[in-house]
Short mmCIF file of C-alpha atoms and ligand atoms in Angstrom, two decimals:
data_model
loop_
_atom_site.label_atom_id
_atom_site.label_comp_id
_atom_site.label_asym_id
_atom_site.label_seq_id
_atom_site.Cartn_x
_atom_site.Cartn_y
_atom_site.Cartn_z
CA MET A 2 15.20 -23.31 -28.67
CA SER A 3 12.64 -20.67 -29.31
CA VAL A 4 12.07 -17.95 -26.76
CA ARG A 5 8.92 -18.20 -24.65
CA VAL A 6 8.17 -15.50 -22.11
CA ARG A 7 5.13 -14.83 -19.99
CA PHE A 8 3.29 -12.12 -18.12
CA ALA A 9 1.62 -13.64 -15.08
CA PRO A 10 -0.61 -11.15 -13.30
CA SER A 11 -2.79 -11.91 -10.32
CA PRO A 12 -6.31 -10.62 -11.00
CA THR A 13 -6.69 -9.10 -7.55
CA GLY A 14 -6.92 -5.52 -8.79
CA TYR A 15 -6.59 -3.38 -11.89
CA LEU A 16 -3.45 -3.52 -14.02
CA HIS A 17 -0.73 -1.66 -12.13
CA ILE A 18 1.74 0.45 -14.07
CA GLY A 19 4.55 -1.71 -12.68
CA GLY A 20 2.77 -4.76 -14.06
CA ALA A 21 2.26 -3.00 -17.36
CA ARG A 22 6.00 -2.31 -17.56
CA THR A 23 6.75 -6.01 -16.91
CA ALA A 24 4.27 -6.93 -19.64
CA ILE A 25 5.94 -4.47 -22.04
CA TYR A 26 9.39 -5.97 -21.41
CA ASN A 27 8.13 -9.50 -21.97
CA TYR A 28 6.21 -8.50 -25.08
CA LEU A 29 9.26 -6.75 -26.54
CA TYR A 30 11.57 -9.60 -25.62
CA ALA A 31 9.32 -12.03 -27.45
CA LYS A 32 9.13 -9.72 -30.47
CA ALA A 33 12.88 -9.10 -30.60
CA ASN A 34 13.58 -12.83 -30.51
CA LYS A 35 10.69 -13.95 -32.69
CA GLY A 36 9.43 -15.79 -29.66
CA THR A 37 6.08 -16.38 -27.98
CA PHE A 38 4.44 -14.10 -25.42
CA VAL A 39 2.16 -15.94 -23.00
CA LEU A 40 -0.43 -14.48 -20.66
CA ARG A 41 -1.03 -16.60 -17.59
CA ILE A 42 -3.58 -15.61 -14.98
CA GLU A 43 -2.37 -16.37 -11.45
CA ASP A 44 -5.71 -16.56 -9.69
CA THR A 45 -5.02 -19.00 -6.89
CA ASP A 46 -5.98 -16.44 -4.24
CA THR A 47 -9.64 -17.29 -4.54
CA GLU A 48 -10.77 -14.64 -2.05
CA ARG A 49 -9.13 -11.69 -3.79
CA SER A 50 -9.14 -12.80 -7.42
CA LYS A 51 -12.03 -11.57 -9.54
CA ARG A 52 -12.94 -12.23 -13.15
CA GLU A 53 -13.76 -8.55 -13.48
CA TYR A 54 -10.12 -7.70 -12.70
CA GLU A 55 -8.86 -10.28 -15.18
CA GLU A 56 -11.03 -8.78 -17.90
CA SER A 57 -9.98 -5.27 -17.02
CA GLN A 58 -6.28 -6.21 -17.05
CA ILE A 59 -6.64 -7.88 -20.44
CA LYS A 60 -8.43 -4.82 -21.76
CA ASP A 61 -5.59 -2.59 -20.57
CA LEU A 62 -2.92 -4.86 -22.03
CA LYS A 63 -4.68 -4.72 -25.38
CA TRP A 64 -5.10 -0.94 -25.06
CA LEU A 65 -1.32 -0.70 -24.65
CA GLY A 66 -0.91 -2.80 -27.79
CA LEU A 67 0.51 -5.80 -25.92
CA THR A 68 -1.06 -8.62 -27.85
CA TYR A 69 -0.15 -12.07 -26.57
CA ASP A 70 0.23 -15.26 -28.55
CA GLU A 71 -1.25 -17.57 -25.91
CA GLY A 72 -3.60 -16.79 -23.05
CA PRO A 73 -6.93 -17.72 -21.50
CA ASP A 74 -8.91 -16.20 -24.36
CA ASN A 75 -6.44 -17.40 -26.97
CA PRO A 76 -5.20 -20.80 -25.82
CA GLY A 77 -2.15 -22.49 -27.27
CA GLU A 78 -0.95 -26.00 -26.60
CA TYR A 79 0.10 -25.40 -22.97
CA GLY A 80 -3.25 -24.57 -21.39
CA PRO A 81 -5.21 -24.01 -19.36
CA TYR A 82 -3.84 -20.48 -18.87
CA ARG A 83 -5.64 -19.79 -15.60
CA GLN A 84 -4.04 -21.30 -12.53
CA SER A 85 -7.45 -21.93 -10.96
CA GLU A 86 -8.05 -24.40 -13.80
CA ARG A 87 -4.76 -26.25 -13.23
CA THR A 88 -5.24 -27.53 -9.67
CA GLU A 89 -5.04 -31.19 -10.73
CA ILE A 90 -1.71 -30.58 -12.39
CA TYR A 91 -0.28 -29.03 -9.21
CA GLN A 92 -1.65 -31.89 -7.15
CA LYS A 93 -0.17 -34.48 -9.48
CA TYR A 94 3.32 -32.99 -9.32
CA ALA A 95 3.10 -32.44 -5.56
CA ASN A 96 2.30 -36.15 -5.20
CA GLN A 97 5.29 -36.94 -7.36
CA LEU A 98 7.48 -34.89 -5.01
CA ILE A 99 6.07 -36.79 -2.03
CA ASP A 100 6.75 -40.10 -3.74
CA GLU A 101 10.30 -39.03 -4.38
CA ASN A 102 10.69 -37.96 -0.74
CA LYS A 103 11.13 -34.31 -1.76
CA ALA A 104 7.97 -33.14 -0.06
CA PHE A 105 5.82 -34.31 2.85
CA HIS A 106 2.38 -33.91 4.40
CA CYS A 107 2.36 -31.53 7.32
CA PHE A 108 -0.34 -31.69 9.99
CA CYS A 109 0.81 -28.75 12.10
CA THR A 110 -2.01 -26.30 12.66
CA ASP A 111 -1.62 -22.55 12.22
CA GLU A 112 -1.82 -22.09 15.99
CA GLN A 113 0.96 -24.62 16.58
CA LEU A 114 3.12 -23.03 13.90
CA ASP A 115 2.59 -19.54 15.32
CA ALA A 116 3.47 -20.69 18.83
CA LYS A 117 6.64 -22.44 17.61
CA ARG A 118 7.68 -19.39 15.62
CA GLU A 119 7.25 -17.10 18.60
CA GLU A 120 9.16 -19.45 20.83
CA ALA A 121 12.03 -19.67 18.31
CA ILE A 122 12.19 -15.89 18.04
CA ALA A 123 12.18 -15.54 21.84
CA GLN A 124 15.08 -18.02 22.06
CA GLU A 125 16.88 -16.27 19.20
CA ARG A 126 16.71 -19.36 17.01
CA SER A 127 15.84 -19.27 13.32
CA PRO A 128 12.02 -19.29 13.04
CA HIS A 129 12.10 -21.86 10.21
CA TYR A 130 9.74 -24.78 10.22
CA ASP A 131 11.06 -27.16 12.87
CA GLY A 132 10.58 -30.41 10.96
CA THR A 133 7.82 -31.90 13.18
CA CYS A 134 6.13 -33.74 10.27
CA ARG A 135 9.17 -34.18 8.02
CA ASN A 136 9.57 -37.87 8.76
CA ILE A 137 5.97 -39.04 8.89
CA SER A 138 5.74 -41.86 6.34
CA LYS A 139 3.51 -41.42 3.34
CA GLU A 140 1.33 -44.33 4.48
CA ASP A 141 0.77 -42.87 7.94
CA ALA A 142 0.06 -39.48 6.45
CA LEU A 143 -2.54 -40.85 4.06
CA LYS A 144 -4.26 -42.70 6.90
CA ARG A 145 -4.47 -39.48 8.94
CA ILE A 146 -5.88 -37.62 5.94
CA GLU A 147 -8.43 -40.37 5.36
CA SER A 148 -9.54 -40.09 8.95
CA GLY A 149 -10.27 -36.41 8.32
CA GLU A 150 -7.11 -34.59 9.41
CA LYS A 151 -6.13 -31.57 7.36
CA ALA A 152 -2.65 -31.44 5.86
CA THR A 153 -0.57 -29.07 3.81
CA ILE A 154 2.23 -30.31 1.58
CA ARG A 155 5.66 -28.95 2.43
CA PHE A 156 8.75 -28.96 0.31
CA LYS A 157 11.86 -30.50 1.84
CA VAL A 158 14.44 -27.77 1.53
CA PRO A 159 17.89 -29.18 0.73
CA MET A 160 20.69 -28.04 3.02
CA LYS A 161 22.80 -26.23 0.46
CA SER A 162 23.38 -22.83 -1.03
CA TYR A 163 21.96 -21.70 -4.38
CA SER A 164 23.00 -19.10 -6.89
CA LEU A 165 21.86 -17.73 -10.17
CA VAL A 166 23.21 -15.44 -12.83
CA ASP A 167 20.54 -12.85 -13.33
CA GLU A 168 20.53 -10.97 -16.64
CA VAL A 169 20.23 -7.68 -14.79
CA ARG A 170 21.67 -8.24 -11.32
CA GLY A 171 24.57 -10.54 -12.27
CA LYS A 172 25.50 -13.33 -9.87
CA VAL A 173 23.11 -13.62 -6.95
CA GLU A 174 23.98 -15.97 -4.09
CA PHE A 175 21.51 -17.48 -1.68
CA PRO A 176 23.38 -18.99 1.26
CA GLU A 177 22.25 -22.21 2.90
CA ASP A 178 19.58 -21.96 5.58
CA MET A 179 17.78 -18.90 4.24
CA VAL A 180 14.46 -20.70 4.21
CA GLY A 181 12.92 -23.65 6.00
CA ASP A 182 10.66 -26.37 4.55
CA PHE A 183 7.92 -24.34 2.91
CA VAL A 184 4.31 -25.06 2.01
CA ILE A 185 3.65 -25.79 -1.65
CA MET A 186 0.02 -26.96 -1.38
CA ARG A 187 -2.42 -25.57 1.17
CA SER A 188 -4.76 -27.81 3.13
CA ASN A 189 -7.63 -26.62 0.92
CA GLY A 190 -5.89 -28.19 -2.09
CA LEU A 191 -4.76 -24.89 -3.62
CA PRO A 192 -1.12 -24.32 -4.59
CA VAL A 193 1.24 -21.65 -3.24
CA TYR A 194 2.71 -19.10 -5.68
CA ASN A 195 6.38 -20.16 -5.62
CA TYR A 196 5.39 -23.71 -6.41
CA CYS A 197 2.68 -23.34 -9.05
CA CYS A 198 4.64 -20.60 -10.78
CA VAL A 199 7.50 -23.06 -11.33
CA VAL A 200 5.23 -25.93 -12.39
CA ASP A 201 3.67 -23.62 -14.96
CA ASP A 202 6.85 -22.01 -16.21
CA TRP A 203 8.35 -25.46 -16.57
CA LEU A 204 5.35 -27.11 -18.28
CA MET A 205 4.71 -24.06 -20.45
CA LYS A 206 8.36 -24.20 -21.55
CA ILE A 207 9.08 -20.64 -20.47
CA THR A 208 12.67 -19.81 -21.38
CA HIS A 209 13.04 -16.33 -19.81
CA VAL A 210 11.40 -14.84 -16.75
CA ILE A 211 11.45 -11.06 -16.86
CA ARG A 212 9.85 -9.46 -13.80
CA ALA A 213 10.48 -6.79 -11.20
CA GLU A 214 13.25 -6.95 -8.65
CA ASP A 215 10.89 -7.49 -5.72
CA HIS A 216 10.50 -11.06 -6.98
CA LEU A 217 14.21 -11.79 -6.66
CA PRO A 218 13.90 -13.40 -3.17
CA ASN A 219 11.23 -15.75 -4.56
CA THR A 220 13.75 -17.09 -7.01
CA LEU A 221 15.49 -19.06 -4.28
CA ARG A 222 12.45 -21.24 -3.55
CA GLN A 223 11.76 -21.47 -7.26
CA LEU A 224 15.28 -22.72 -8.03
CA MET A 225 14.82 -25.45 -5.43
CA ILE A 226 11.64 -26.64 -7.09
CA TYR A 227 13.19 -26.68 -10.57
CA GLU A 228 15.96 -28.78 -9.12
CA ALA A 229 13.50 -31.18 -7.50
CA PHE A 230 11.85 -31.74 -10.90
CA ASP A 231 15.23 -32.08 -12.55
CA ALA A 232 14.16 -29.21 -14.81
CA THR A 233 16.37 -26.48 -16.21
CA PRO A 234 15.38 -23.11 -14.75
CA PRO A 235 14.63 -20.30 -17.19
CA ILE A 236 16.96 -17.35 -17.54
CA PHE A 237 15.94 -14.69 -15.04
CA ALA A 238 16.01 -10.93 -15.55
CA HIS A 239 14.87 -8.87 -12.57
CA ALA A 240 14.20 -5.33 -13.73
CA SER A 241 14.70 -2.45 -11.33
CA LEU A 242 11.96 -1.31 -8.98
CA LEU A 243 9.77 1.68 -9.71
CA VAL A 244 9.96 4.30 -6.98
CA GLY A 245 8.26 7.60 -6.21
CA HIS A 246 9.95 10.93 -5.41
CA ASP A 247 10.56 9.76 -1.84
CA ARG A 248 12.53 6.78 -3.29
CA GLN A 249 9.96 4.39 -1.81
CA LYS A 250 8.41 1.61 -3.87
CA LEU A 251 5.68 3.07 -6.04
CA SER A 252 2.28 2.90 -4.40
CA LYS A 253 -1.06 4.68 -4.42
CA ARG A 254 0.44 7.40 -2.20
CA HIS A 255 2.39 8.54 -5.24
CA GLY A 256 -0.72 9.14 -7.36
CA ALA A 257 -2.57 7.04 -9.87
CA THR A 258 -0.93 3.65 -10.22
CA SER A 259 -3.44 1.75 -12.30
CA VAL A 260 -3.34 1.89 -16.06
CA ASN A 261 -7.07 2.57 -16.36
CA ALA A 262 -6.66 5.89 -14.50
CA TYR A 263 -4.39 7.03 -17.33
CA THR A 264 -6.79 5.77 -19.98
CA ALA A 265 -9.56 7.81 -18.36
CA ASP A 266 -7.27 10.83 -18.14
CA SER A 267 -6.79 10.72 -21.93
CA TYR A 268 -3.17 9.58 -21.98
CA LEU A 269 -2.15 7.99 -25.26
CA PRO A 270 -1.38 4.28 -24.94
CA GLU A 271 1.75 4.64 -27.09
CA ALA A 272 3.02 7.40 -24.79
CA LEU A 273 2.39 5.45 -21.59
CA ALA A 274 4.08 2.38 -23.12
CA ASN A 275 7.02 4.52 -24.27
CA TYR A 276 7.48 6.11 -20.86
CA LEU A 277 7.12 2.87 -18.89
CA CYS A 278 9.58 1.15 -21.19
CA LEU A 279 12.22 3.75 -20.31
CA LEU A 280 11.84 3.14 -16.58
CA GLY A 281 14.51 0.51 -16.21
CA TRP A 282 15.60 0.13 -19.84
CA SER A 283 17.39 2.51 -22.19
CA HIS A 284 17.43 2.92 -25.94
CA PRO A 285 20.83 2.17 -27.55
CA ASP A 286 20.79 5.57 -29.30
CA GLU A 287 19.49 7.34 -26.19
CA GLU A 288 16.17 8.05 -27.90
CA ASN A 289 13.37 9.05 -25.60
CA ILE A 290 10.40 9.13 -27.92
CA PHE A 291 9.46 5.98 -29.77
CA LYS A 292 6.70 3.49 -30.33
CA LEU A 293 7.09 -0.09 -29.18
CA SER A 294 7.05 -1.12 -32.83
CA ASP A 295 10.13 1.09 -33.39
CA ILE A 296 12.19 -0.86 -30.89
CA GLU A 297 10.82 -4.36 -31.11
CA ASN A 298 13.75 -5.48 -33.21
CA ILE A 299 16.42 -3.92 -31.07
CA PHE A 300 15.14 -4.68 -27.58
CA THR A 301 17.71 -6.59 -25.52
CA SER A 302 18.02 -7.45 -21.86
CA LYS A 303 21.53 -5.97 -21.98
CA ARG A 304 20.10 -2.49 -21.64
CA PHE A 305 18.19 -3.02 -18.41
CA SER A 306 19.48 -0.83 -15.62
CA LYS A 307 20.15 -1.92 -12.08
CA ALA A 308 19.18 1.32 -10.37
CA ALA A 309 15.64 1.95 -9.16
CA ALA A 310 13.64 3.99 -11.66
CA LEU A 311 11.86 7.17 -10.63
CA TYR A 312 8.26 7.33 -11.76
CA ASP A 313 7.74 10.97 -12.64
CA ILE A 314 4.29 11.96 -13.82
CA GLU A 315 5.61 15.23 -15.28
CA LYS A 316 7.96 13.30 -17.55
CA LEU A 317 5.11 11.03 -18.55
CA LYS A 318 3.03 14.10 -19.45
CA TRP A 319 5.90 15.49 -21.49
CA CYS A 320 6.21 12.18 -23.29
CA ASN A 321 2.47 12.20 -23.95
CA ALA A 322 2.71 15.71 -25.38
CA GLN A 323 5.43 14.62 -27.82
CA HIS A 324 3.33 11.75 -29.10
CA LEU A 325 0.22 13.91 -29.28
CA ARG A 326 1.97 16.57 -31.36
CA SER A 327 3.23 14.02 -33.82
CA LEU A 328 -0.30 12.92 -34.75
CA ASP A 329 -1.70 14.18 -38.02
CA THR A 330 -4.73 16.48 -37.93
CA LYS A 331 -7.28 13.82 -38.81
CA THR A 332 -6.00 11.46 -36.15
CA LEU A 333 -5.90 14.24 -33.58
CA ILE A 334 -9.55 15.01 -34.23
CA LYS A 335 -10.57 11.39 -34.18
CA ARG A 336 -8.67 10.31 -31.08
CA SER A 337 -9.39 13.40 -28.98
CA ALA A 338 -13.16 13.41 -29.59
CA GLU A 339 -14.10 11.14 -26.69
CA PHE A 340 -12.20 13.32 -24.22
CA ILE A 341 -13.98 16.53 -25.12
CA ASP A 342 -17.05 17.03 -22.92
CA LYS A 343 -20.18 15.57 -24.48
CA ASP A 344 -22.14 18.81 -24.33
CA SER A 345 -19.24 20.93 -25.60
CA PRO A 346 -19.98 23.28 -28.54
CA TYR A 347 -16.86 21.73 -30.12
CA HIS A 348 -18.92 18.77 -31.31
CA GLU A 349 -21.29 21.05 -33.25
CA MET A 350 -18.50 22.47 -35.38
CA ASN A 351 -17.52 21.20 -38.81
CA ASP A 352 -14.32 19.32 -39.67
CA GLU A 353 -12.55 22.35 -41.05
CA TRP A 354 -13.20 24.27 -37.83
CA LYS A 355 -12.03 21.28 -35.74
CA ALA A 356 -8.87 20.96 -37.82
CA ARG A 357 -7.96 24.61 -37.25
CA PHE A 358 -8.79 24.29 -33.55
CA VAL A 359 -6.66 21.19 -32.85
CA GLU A 360 -3.76 22.56 -34.89
CA LEU A 361 -3.92 25.88 -33.00
CA TYR A 362 -3.81 24.26 -29.60
CA LYS A 363 -1.89 20.99 -29.95
CA GLU A 364 1.39 22.65 -29.00
CA LYS A 365 -0.22 24.07 -25.88
CA ILE A 366 -1.59 20.92 -24.33
CA ASP A 367 -0.10 17.73 -22.91
CA LEU A 368 -3.32 15.72 -22.80
CA PHE A 369 -6.44 15.58 -24.95
CA SER A 370 -8.62 16.41 -21.93
CA GLN A 371 -6.93 19.83 -21.85
CA PHE A 372 -8.68 20.68 -25.11
CA ASN A 373 -11.70 21.38 -22.90
CA GLU A 374 -10.07 24.46 -21.36
CA LYS A 375 -9.24 25.62 -24.86
CA VAL A 376 -12.83 25.19 -26.03
CA SER A 377 -13.84 27.46 -23.14
CA GLU A 378 -11.19 29.93 -24.21
CA VAL A 379 -12.71 30.06 -27.68
CA PHE A 380 -16.39 30.14 -26.71
CA GLY A 381 -16.36 31.87 -23.33
CA ASP A 382 -17.41 35.51 -23.02
CA GLU A 383 -16.51 36.07 -19.37
CA ILE A 384 -13.90 38.80 -18.94
CA GLU A 385 -11.23 38.05 -16.38
CA LYS A 386 -10.11 41.41 -15.07
CA THR A 387 -6.38 40.85 -14.76
CA GLN A 388 -4.12 43.81 -14.08
CA GLU A 389 -2.53 43.51 -17.51
CA LEU A 390 -5.93 43.52 -19.23
CA LEU A 391 -7.23 46.49 -17.25
CA GLU A 392 -4.07 48.41 -18.15
CA ILE A 393 -4.62 47.79 -21.88
CA LEU A 394 -8.30 48.67 -21.60
CA SER A 395 -7.41 51.96 -19.93
CA TRP A 396 -5.58 53.19 -23.04
CA GLU A 397 -7.56 55.65 -25.11
CA THR A 398 -6.55 53.86 -28.31
CA THR A 399 -8.12 50.62 -27.06
CA GLY A 400 -11.49 52.38 -26.77
CA GLN A 401 -11.13 53.82 -30.29
CA ILE A 402 -10.30 50.36 -31.66
CA ARG A 403 -13.32 48.92 -29.85
CA THR A 404 -15.72 51.37 -31.50
CA TYR A 405 -14.31 50.51 -34.90
CA LEU A 406 -14.34 46.71 -34.35
CA ASN A 407 -17.88 46.85 -32.99
CA GLU A 408 -19.11 48.44 -36.23
CA GLN A 409 -17.30 45.85 -38.34
CA ILE A 410 -18.70 42.97 -36.32
CA ASP A 411 -22.24 44.39 -36.47
CA SER A 412 -21.99 44.67 -40.20
CA LEU A 413 -20.79 41.05 -40.57
CA ILE A 414 -23.55 39.80 -38.28
CA SER A 415 -26.21 41.77 -40.16
CA ASN A 416 -24.96 40.08 -43.34
CA SER A 417 -25.61 36.72 -41.67
CA ASN A 418 -21.97 35.85 -41.06
CA GLU A 419 -21.33 33.53 -38.16
CA PHE A 420 -17.56 33.96 -38.12
CA ALA A 421 -15.03 36.53 -39.30
CA THR A 422 -12.41 35.32 -41.78
CA GLU A 423 -8.66 35.67 -41.42
CA GLU A 424 -8.90 38.21 -44.24
CA ASP A 425 -11.39 40.27 -42.18
CA ILE A 426 -9.04 40.30 -39.21
CA GLY A 427 -6.14 41.30 -41.49
CA ASN A 428 -8.21 44.15 -42.95
CA TRP A 429 -9.23 45.37 -39.49
CA ILE A 430 -5.61 45.44 -38.30
CA ASN A 431 -4.59 47.34 -41.46
CA HIS A 432 -7.36 49.83 -40.98
CA VAL A 433 -6.39 50.51 -37.36
CA LYS A 434 -2.77 50.94 -38.45
CA LYS A 435 -3.25 52.99 -41.62
CA GLU A 436 -6.44 54.98 -41.00
CA MET A 437 -6.40 55.29 -37.24
CA LYS A 438 -2.58 55.56 -37.06
CA ILE A 439 -2.31 53.23 -34.08
CA LYS A 440 0.82 51.07 -34.14
CA GLY A 441 2.87 48.57 -32.17
CA LYS A 442 1.68 47.42 -28.78
CA PRO A 443 -1.42 49.67 -28.66
CA LEU A 444 -2.46 48.22 -32.02
CA PHE A 445 -1.91 44.54 -31.35
CA MET A 446 -2.89 44.53 -27.69
CA GLY A 447 -5.85 46.75 -28.44
CA VAL A 448 -7.22 44.45 -31.13
CA ARG A 449 -6.50 41.26 -29.15
CA SER A 450 -8.03 42.46 -25.89
CA ASN A 451 -11.21 43.69 -27.60
CA LEU A 452 -11.71 40.52 -29.63
CA THR A 453 -10.72 37.94 -27.04
CA GLY A 454 -11.18 39.67 -23.68
CA LYS A 455 -7.61 38.62 -22.83
CA ASP A 456 -4.19 40.23 -22.97
CA HIS A 457 -2.48 37.13 -24.38
CA GLY A 458 -3.26 33.92 -26.23
CA PRO A 459 -2.52 31.95 -29.37
CA ASP A 460 -2.36 33.27 -32.94
CA LEU A 461 -5.05 35.96 -32.99
CA LYS A 462 -6.04 35.50 -36.62
CA VAL A 463 -6.88 31.86 -36.02
CA LEU A 464 -8.38 32.28 -32.56
CA ALA A 465 -10.62 35.22 -33.53
CA THR A 466 -11.93 33.35 -36.54
CA LEU A 467 -12.75 30.23 -34.50
CA THR A 468 -14.90 32.28 -32.12
CA PRO A 469 -18.50 33.01 -33.18
CA LEU A 470 -19.01 36.72 -33.92
CA LYS A 471 -21.87 36.81 -31.42
CA THR A 472 -19.49 35.74 -28.68
CA ILE A 473 -17.00 38.43 -29.68
CA LYS A 474 -19.82 40.96 -29.70
CA SER A 475 -20.84 39.91 -26.22
CA ARG A 476 -17.23 40.29 -24.99
CA ILE A 477 -17.03 43.76 -26.48
CA GLU A 478 -20.22 44.75 -24.71
CA LYS A 479 -18.93 43.44 -21.42
CA ILE A 480 -15.63 45.27 -21.84
CA ALA A 481 -17.45 48.49 -22.69
CA GLY A 482 -19.49 48.14 -19.52
CA LEU A 483 -16.50 47.63 -17.21
N1 LIG B 599 1.53 -13.42 -10.09
C1 LIG B 599 2.80 -12.86 -9.76
C2 LIG B 599 2.64 -11.36 -9.60
O1 LIG B 599 1.67 -10.80 -10.08
C3 LIG B 599 3.78 -13.19 -10.87
C4 LIG B 599 5.21 -13.06 -10.49
C5 LIG B 599 6.13 -13.67 -11.52
O2 LIG B 599 6.24 -13.06 -12.59
O3 LIG B 599 6.70 -14.71 -11.25
O4 LIG B 599 3.44 -10.71 -8.98
#
């Protein structure tokens, strides 16, 4: 039997990183087993579901590289792939359950149910549905509906215990009497999650359900429905929860939780996918940096971990930096361009300049957006008067070096040069050393501080040749006027 897995988001918001992780696991499981990855949109909450969210989630899935084999925009033979388009199917199977005496129409109003629940709690009884409508015959129920009464459809919960062997959690037991007869179809004709999810997984021939641990309690109701349809349940794997530093379930309090916030922040999709994959799963060779394509043949549910996984944005940044540094120069230039401010002087430079710039700074940034600070470092002429800089500027030798460099720069500018070359910088340093007899720290700090207006920074020969001579000249003038 070929593997069929699904990702079943509700389009009631943007794609959450927890959802993205679930999608990654399902995608990889399908790949590893040469199976099929299905996208099903669970949009039965008509008030909160929006097409805009569905589109945004699909966009983010594709951004992460999680292509699916079947879905609303790519239907296979088990469609439709949006639950809102499957209402008749849910109705049909709910009627079948009624005919088989496994479900019943319930006419209790919300007010009545609330009152009964409160009373049960006050009397320390279980607040389960009390069975008021359980034995109304189908004929009587249909008559009442015809005469205009509203009814939900409730599932008749069998009095027995259930258990499952979860791929991650092992044996999970659900003792008898955990739940009462529950609603599967609302009075407005729309299905309830635990019911329609099973109808779909069953009809779509889903073989494995991989999702987060917070869905484990739902599995009980779902097992009951599989049983009622005489269907074999899929294999379940409930991956560990994602938690923040306070060990609480990840939420907005812990920072950005939607994938699109990371897209906007210039994270690399392969880095986000890599990091999310490691939250609850581990590589057999303990590797931390990989692309999904590197592991799609070795991904197994055996390496899921039971313990909650800490979502740590610093680790994600580190992971992003590793991926960023492994990109070749051309790719770095191409992929970073959209994250460098539109009006930045960077965009006016030629490819050779850009190549030297990205290579100089790639080890010093975690995210493409941080290239912006580096552009300012190259083009800015403001002098930040730090203690260290003022100390260097107070040395007599630094002033002597400045006079010399100023002459050299003037001469290059008057010969229509826009930039110095690495050879120029090398010659200047040699001159200061040999002719002016300045060595060591006074030499290197003196040259650096005059050219860059800073007491530290990246490779001076590259940095000083990326900066327009006019900018260097302006820095020198500002330093002289301090
Ligand atoms: N629509 C559900 C959710 O977004 C799907 C849960 C499941 O995978 O069964 O949480």
